[in-house]
Amino acid sequence: GHDGAPGRERAHAMRRLIVAGLGMMQAMMFATALYFGDHYGMELQHEQFLRLVSLLVATPVILYAGLPIFLGALRDLRNGRPGMDVPVALAIGSGYAASAWVTFTGGTHVYFESVSMFTFFLLLARYVEMTARLRASATSDAMSRLVPATALRLEADGSIREIPSRSLKPGDRVVVRHGGTIPADGRILDGAARLDESMLSGESHPVRRDPGSAVVGGCVNLGETLVVAIERVGQETVAAHIGRLLERAQAERPRLARAADRVARHFISVVLVAIAVVFAVWWHIEPALAFPVTLAMLVATCPCALSLATPTALTAGTNRLAASGLLVTRADAVETLAR
């Protein structure tokens, strides 16, 4: 469901992706017609009509779907650290602006389908990365939800009182009925247990635990009613510790991703300078070609592999492992594993 900020973030991204996808398909259709018209000859008013319609379908793709890219580029430039978004925004923005200019003032080529397609594929890659990231944070949320909200405390007079699990203290005795979840880490006082410890070991068969043996909060009692003496609560428990490891793994950026960012930053600065030079040179040689050449260079030098593929691959790998019951607690582990 769309619960809270992650759900909303995902819904927004999905909406942008759909707009970009539909716009791209339409722009491609009109572009095909324009290509054929170019080849076989087409009346000017038909060509102009197709260009105008292309402009119409490409505009929401650029201004609505592509908005995060432009905002990201602005933020990067303000911080003086040109990231991936800068050359992408330049390529998309200038391609769109030049095509609009050609549509209204006349000229040879429009690039509406190219910029729409570029926007769509970038958004698609980012959507995949975001989905992987949200799934990873859902895993650590699930760890914190393993422990039940309430516990049955055994009072001194032998009565049982239901209290919130978070107000348990070490030394409390709790009753765990058949099918109930152990609320915190402790030891069995009474009753031989058959426990489902799959949250801990991945083993789905119930494990036998005798009186005096340690049990972990989050395990499910599949046998008779147990009495457990609580030893560790709250942040001290095993489940909380695993949750913290997971959060740390997600907060840490792997060396590979950090290196990719650093390389991308230097690379982009060089590319921007080179592009300015290329534009100036072509402007002297053949002004009509200056723009198409520069645009081609912008699109071709966009380091998508560095900035999109790296984080996506690492996050997806971490998730795959988590699904198989292997928790990655260090971001660099996946990268080292590959070696």
CSV table of N, CA, C and O in Angstrom, one decimal, residues 115-180:
chain,number,residue,atom,x,y,z
A,115,VAL,N,14.7,13.0,-27.0
A,115,VAL,CA,14.7,13.5,-25.6
A,115,VAL,C,13.6,12.8,-24.7
A,115,VAL,O,13.9,12.5,-23.6
A,116,SER,N,12.5,12.4,-25.3
A,116,SER,CA,11.5,11.7,-24.6
A,116,SER,C,12.0,10.3,-24.2
A,116,SER,O,11.8,9.8,-23.1
A,117,MET,N,12.7,9.7,-25.1
A,117,MET,CA,13.2,8.3,-24.9
A,117,MET,C,14.3,8.3,-23.8
A,117,MET,O,14.3,7.5,-22.9
A,118,PHE,N,15.1,9.3,-23.9
A,118,PHE,CA,16.2,9.5,-23.0
A,118,PHE,C,15.6,9.7,-21.6
A,118,PHE,O,16.1,9.0,-20.6
A,119,THR,N,14.6,10.6,-21.5
A,119,THR,CA,14.0,10.8,-20.2
A,119,THR,C,13.4,9.5,-19.6
A,119,THR,O,13.5,9.2,-18.4
A,120,PHE,N,12.7,8.8,-20.5
A,120,PHE,CA,12.0,7.6,-20.0
A,120,PHE,C,13.0,6.6,-19.5
A,120,PHE,O,12.8,6.0,-18.4
A,121,PHE,N,14.1,6.3,-20.2
A,121,PHE,CA,15.0,5.3,-19.8
A,121,PHE,C,15.7,5.7,-18.5
A,121,PHE,O,16.0,4.9,-17.6
A,122,LEU,N,16.0,7.0,-18.3
A,122,LEU,CA,16.6,7.5,-17.1
A,122,LEU,C,15.7,7.3,-15.9
A,122,LEU,O,16.1,6.8,-14.9
A,123,LEU,N,14.4,7.6,-16.1
A,123,LEU,CA,13.4,7.5,-15.1
A,123,LEU,C,13.2,6.0,-14.7
A,123,LEU,O,13.0,5.7,-13.6
A,124,LEU,N,13.2,5.2,-15.7
A,124,LEU,CA,13.0,3.8,-15.5
A,124,LEU,C,14.2,3.2,-14.6
A,124,LEU,O,13.9,2.5,-13.6
A,125,ALA,N,15.4,3.6,-14.9
A,125,ALA,CA,16.5,3.1,-14.1
A,125,ALA,C,16.4,3.6,-12.7
A,125,ALA,O,16.7,2.9,-11.7
A,126,ARG,N,16.0,4.9,-12.5
A,126,ARG,CA,15.9,5.4,-11.2
A,126,ARG,C,14.8,4.8,-10.4
A,126,ARG,O,14.8,4.6,-9.2
A,127,TYR,N,13.7,4.4,-11.1
A,127,TYR,CA,12.6,3.8,-10.5
A,127,TYR,C,13.0,2.4,-10.0
A,127,TYR,O,12.7,2.0,-8.8
A,128,VAL,N,13.8,1.7,-10.8
A,128,VAL,CA,14.2,0.3,-10.3
A,128,VAL,C,15.1,0.5,-9.1
A,128,VAL,O,15.0,-0.2,-8.1
A,129,GLU,N,16.0,1.5,-9.1
A,129,GLU,CA,16.9,1.7,-7.9
A,129,GLU,C,16.0,2.1,-6.7
A,129,GLU,O,16.3,1.5,-5.6
A,130,MET,N,15.0,2.9,-6.9
A,130,MET,CA,14.2,3.4,-5.7
A,130,MET,C,13.4,2.2,-5.2
A,130,MET,O,13.4,2.0,-4.0
A,131,THR,N,12.9,1.3,-6.0
A,131,THR,CA,12.1,0.2,-5.6
A,131,THR,C,13.0,-0.7,-4.7
A,131,THR,O,12.6,-1.2,-3.7
A,132,ALA,N,14.2,-0.9,-5.2
A,132,ALA,CA,15.2,-1.8,-4.5
A,132,ALA,C,15.5,-1.2,-3.1
A,132,ALA,O,15.5,-1.9,-2.1
A,133,ARG,N,15.7,0.2,-3.1
A,133,ARG,CA,16.0,0.9,-1.9
A,133,ARG,C,14.9,0.7,-0.9
A,133,ARG,O,15.1,0.5,0.3
A,134,LEU,N,13.6,1.0,-1.3
A,134,LEU,CA,12.5,0.9,-0.4
A,134,LEU,C,12.3,-0.5,0.1
A,134,LEU,O,11.9,-0.7,1.2
A,135,ARG,N,12.6,-1.5,-0.8
A,135,ARG,CA,12.4,-2.9,-0.3
A,135,ARG,C,13.4,-3.2,0.8
A,135,ARG,O,13.1,-3.9,1.7
A,136,ALA,N,14.6,-2.6,0.6
A,136,ALA,CA,15.6,-2.8,1.6
A,136,ALA,C,15.2,-2.2,3.0
A,136,ALA,O,15.4,-2.9,4.0
A,137,SER,N,14.6,-1.0,2.9
A,137,SER,CA,14.2,-0.4,4.2
A,137,SER,C,13.0,-1.2,4.8
A,137,SER,O,12.9,-1.2,6.0
A,138,ALA,N,12.2,-1.8,3.9
A,138,ALA,CA,11.1,-2.6,4.4
A,138,ALA,C,11.6,-3.8,5.2
A,138,ALA,O,11.0,-4.2,6.2
A,139,THR,N,12.7,-4.4,4.8
A,139,THR,CA,13.3,-5.5,5.5
A,139,THR,C,13.7,-5.1,6.9
A,139,THR,O,13.4,-5.9,7.8
A,140,SER,N,14.3,-4.0,7.1
A,140,SER,CA,14.7,-3.6,8.5
A,140,SER,C,13.4,-3.2,9.3
A,140,SER,O,13.4,-3.4,10.5
A,141,ASP,N,12.4,-2.7,8.7
A,141,ASP,CA,11.1,-2.4,9.4
A,141,ASP,C,10.5,-3.7,9.9
A,141,ASP,O,10.0,-3.8,11.0
A,142,ALA,N,10.6,-4.7,9.0
A,142,ALA,CA,10.0,-6.0,9.4
A,142,ALA,C,10.7,-6.6,10.6
A,142,ALA,O,10.1,-7.2,11.4
A,143,MET,N,12.0,-6.4,10.7
A,143,MET,CA,12.8,-6.9,11.9
A,143,MET,C,12.2,-6.2,13.2
A,143,MET,O,12.0,-6.9,14.2
A,144,SER,N,11.9,-4.9,13.1
A,144,SER,CA,11.4,-4.3,14.3
A,144,SER,C,10.0,-4.7,14.6
A,144,SER,O,9.5,-4.6,15.8
A,145,ARG,N,9.2,-5.2,13.6
A,145,ARG,CA,7.8,-5.6,13.8
A,145,ARG,C,7.7,-7.1,14.3
A,145,ARG,O,6.6,-7.5,14.5
A,146,LEU,N,8.8,-7.8,14.4
A,146,LEU,CA,8.8,-9.2,14.7
A,146,LEU,C,8.2,-9.4,16.2
A,146,LEU,O,7.6,-10.3,16.5
A,147,VAL,N,8.6,-8.4,17.0
A,147,VAL,CA,8.2,-8.5,18.4
A,147,VAL,C,6.8,-8.0,18.6
A,147,VAL,O,6.4,-7.0,18.1
A,148,PRO,N,6.0,-8.8,19.4
A,148,PRO,CA,4.6,-8.4,19.6
A,148,PRO,C,4.4,-7.1,20.4
A,148,PRO,O,5.3,-6.8,21.1
A,149,ALA,N,3.3,-6.4,20.2
A,149,ALA,CA,3.1,-5.2,20.8
A,149,ALA,C,2.8,-5.3,22.3
A,149,ALA,O,3.2,-4.5,23.1
A,150,THR,N,2.2,-6.5,22.7
A,150,THR,CA,1.9,-6.7,24.1
A,150,THR,C,2.4,-8.0,24.6
A,150,THR,O,2.7,-8.9,23.8
A,151,ALA,N,2.6,-8.1,25.9
A,151,ALA,CA,3.1,-9.3,26.6
A,151,ALA,C,2.2,-9.6,27.8
A,151,ALA,O,1.6,-8.7,28.3
A,152,LEU,N,2.2,-10.9,28.1
A,152,LEU,CA,1.4,-11.3,29.3
A,152,LEU,C,2.4,-11.5,30.5
A,152,LEU,O,3.2,-12.5,30.5
A,153,ARG,N,2.4,-10.6,31.4
A,153,ARG,CA,3.3,-10.6,32.6
A,153,ARG,C,2.7,-11.4,33.7
A,153,ARG,O,1.6,-11.2,34.0
A,154,LEU,N,3.6,-12.3,34.3
A,154,LEU,CA,3.1,-13.0,35.4
A,154,LEU,C,3.4,-12.2,36.7
A,154,LEU,O,4.6,-11.9,37.0
A,155,GLU,N,2.4,-11.8,37.4
A,155,GLU,CA,2.5,-11.0,38.6
A,155,GLU,C,2.9,-11.9,39.8
A,155,GLU,O,2.9,-13.1,39.7
A,156,ALA,N,3.3,-11.2,40.9
A,156,ALA,CA,3.8,-11.9,42.1
A,156,ALA,C,2.7,-12.8,42.7
A,156,ALA,O,3.0,-13.9,43.2
A,157,ASP,N,1.4,-12.4,42.6
A,157,ASP,CA,0.3,-13.1,43.1
A,157,ASP,C,-0.2,-14.2,42.2
A,157,ASP,O,-1.2,-14.9,42.5
A,158,GLY,N,0.6,-14.4,41.1
A,158,GLY,CA,0.2,-15.5,40.2
A,158,GLY,C,-0.8,-15.1,39.1
A,158,GLY,O,-1.1,-15.9,38.2
A,159,SER,N,-1.3,-13.9,39.2
A,159,SER,CA,-2.2,-13.4,38.1
A,159,SER,C,-1.4,-13.0,36.9
A,159,SER,O,-0.3,-12.8,36.9
A,160,ILE,N,-2.2,-13.0,35.7
A,160,ILE,CA,-1.5,-12.6,34.5
A,160,ILE,C,-2.0,-11.3,34.0
A,160,ILE,O,-3.2,-11.0,34.0
A,161,ARG,N,-1.1,-10.4,33.7
A,161,ARG,CA,-1.5,-9.0,33.3
A,161,ARG,C,-1.0,-8.7,31.9
A,161,ARG,O,0.2,-8.9,31.7
A,162,GLU,N,-1.8,-8.2,31.0
A,162,GLU,CA,-1.3,-7.8,29.7
A,162,GLU,C,-0.8,-6.4,29.7
A,162,GLU,O,-1.4,-5.5,30.1
A,163,ILE,N,0.5,-6.3,29.3
A,163,ILE,CA,1.2,-5.0,29.3
A,163,ILE,C,1.8,-4.8,28.0
A,163,ILE,O,2.1,-5.7,27.2
A,164,PRO,N,2.1,-3.5,27.6
A,164,PRO,CA,2.9,-3.2,26.4
A,164,PRO,C,4.3,-3.9,26.5
A,164,PRO,O,4.9,-3.8,27.5
A,165,SER,N,4.7,-4.5,25.4
A,165,SER,CA,6.1,-5.2,25.4
A,165,SER,C,7.2,-4.2,25.8
A,165,SER,O,8.2,-4.6,26.4
A,166,ARG,N,7.0,-2.9,25.4
A,166,ARG,CA,8.1,-2.0,25.6
A,166,ARG,C,8.3,-1.7,27.1
A,166,ARG,O,9.3,-1.1,27.5
A,167,SER,N,7.2,-2.0,28.0
A,167,SER,CA,7.4,-1.7,29.4
A,167,SER,C,7.9,-2.9,30.2
A,167,SER,O,8.0,-2.8,31.4
A,168,LEU,N,8.3,-3.9,29.4
A,168,LEU,CA,9.0,-5.1,30.1
A,168,LEU,C,10.3,-4.7,30.7
A,168,LEU,O,11.0,-3.9,30.1
A,169,LYS,N,10.7,-5.3,31.8
A,169,LYS,CA,12.0,-5.0,32.4
A,169,LYS,C,12.7,-6.3,32.6
A,169,LYS,O,12.1,-7.4,32.8
A,170,PRO,N,14.1,-6.3,32.6
A,170,PRO,CA,14.8,-7.6,32.9
A,170,PRO,C,14.3,-8.1,34.2
A,170,PRO,O,14.2,-7.3,35.2
A,171,GLY,N,14.1,-9.4,34.3
A,171,GLY,CA,13.7,-10.0,35.6
A,171,GLY,C,12.2,-10.3,35.6
A,171,GLY,O,11.7,-11.1,36.4
A,172,ASP,N,11.4,-9.6,34.7
A,172,ASP,CA,10.0,-9.9,34.6
A,172,ASP,C,9.8,-11.4,34.1
A,172,ASP,O,10.6,-11.9,33.3
A,173,ARG,N,8.7,-12.0,34.5
A,173,ARG,CA,8.3,-13.3,34.0
A,173,ARG,C,7.1,-13.1,33.1
A,173,ARG,O,6.2,-12.5,33.4
A,174,VAL,N,7.2,-13.7,31.9
A,174,VAL,CA,6.1,-13.6,31.0
A,174,VAL,C,5.6,-15.0,30.6
A,174,VAL,O,6.3,-15.9,30.6
A,175,VAL,N,4.3,-15.0,30.3
A,175,VAL,CA,3.6,-16.2,29.8
A,175,VAL,C,3.5,-16.2,28.3
A,175,VAL,O,3.0,-15.1,27.8
A,176,VAL,N,3.9,-17.2,27.6
A,176,VAL,CA,3.8,-17.2,26.1
A,176,VAL,C,2.9,-18.4,25.8
A,176,VAL,O,3.4,-19.6,26.0
A,177,ARG,N,1.7,-18.2,25.3
A,177,ARG,CA,0.8,-19.3,25.0
A,177,ARG,C,1.1,-19.9,23.6
A,177,ARG,O,2.0,-19.4,22.9
A,178,HIS,N,0.4,-21.0,23.3
A,178,HIS,CA,0.7,-21.7,22.0
A,178,HIS,C,0.4,-20.7,20.9
A,178,HIS,O,-0.7,-20.1,20.9
A,179,GLY,N,1.3,-20.6,19.9
A,179,GLY,CA,1.1,-19.7,18.8
A,179,GLY,C,1.5,-18.2,19.1
A,179,GLY,O,1.5,-17.4,18.2
A,180,GLY,N,1.9,-18.0,20.4
A,180,GLY,CA,2.3,-16.6,20.7
A,180,GLY,C,3.8,-16.4,20.4
A,180,GLY,O,4.5,-17.3,20.2
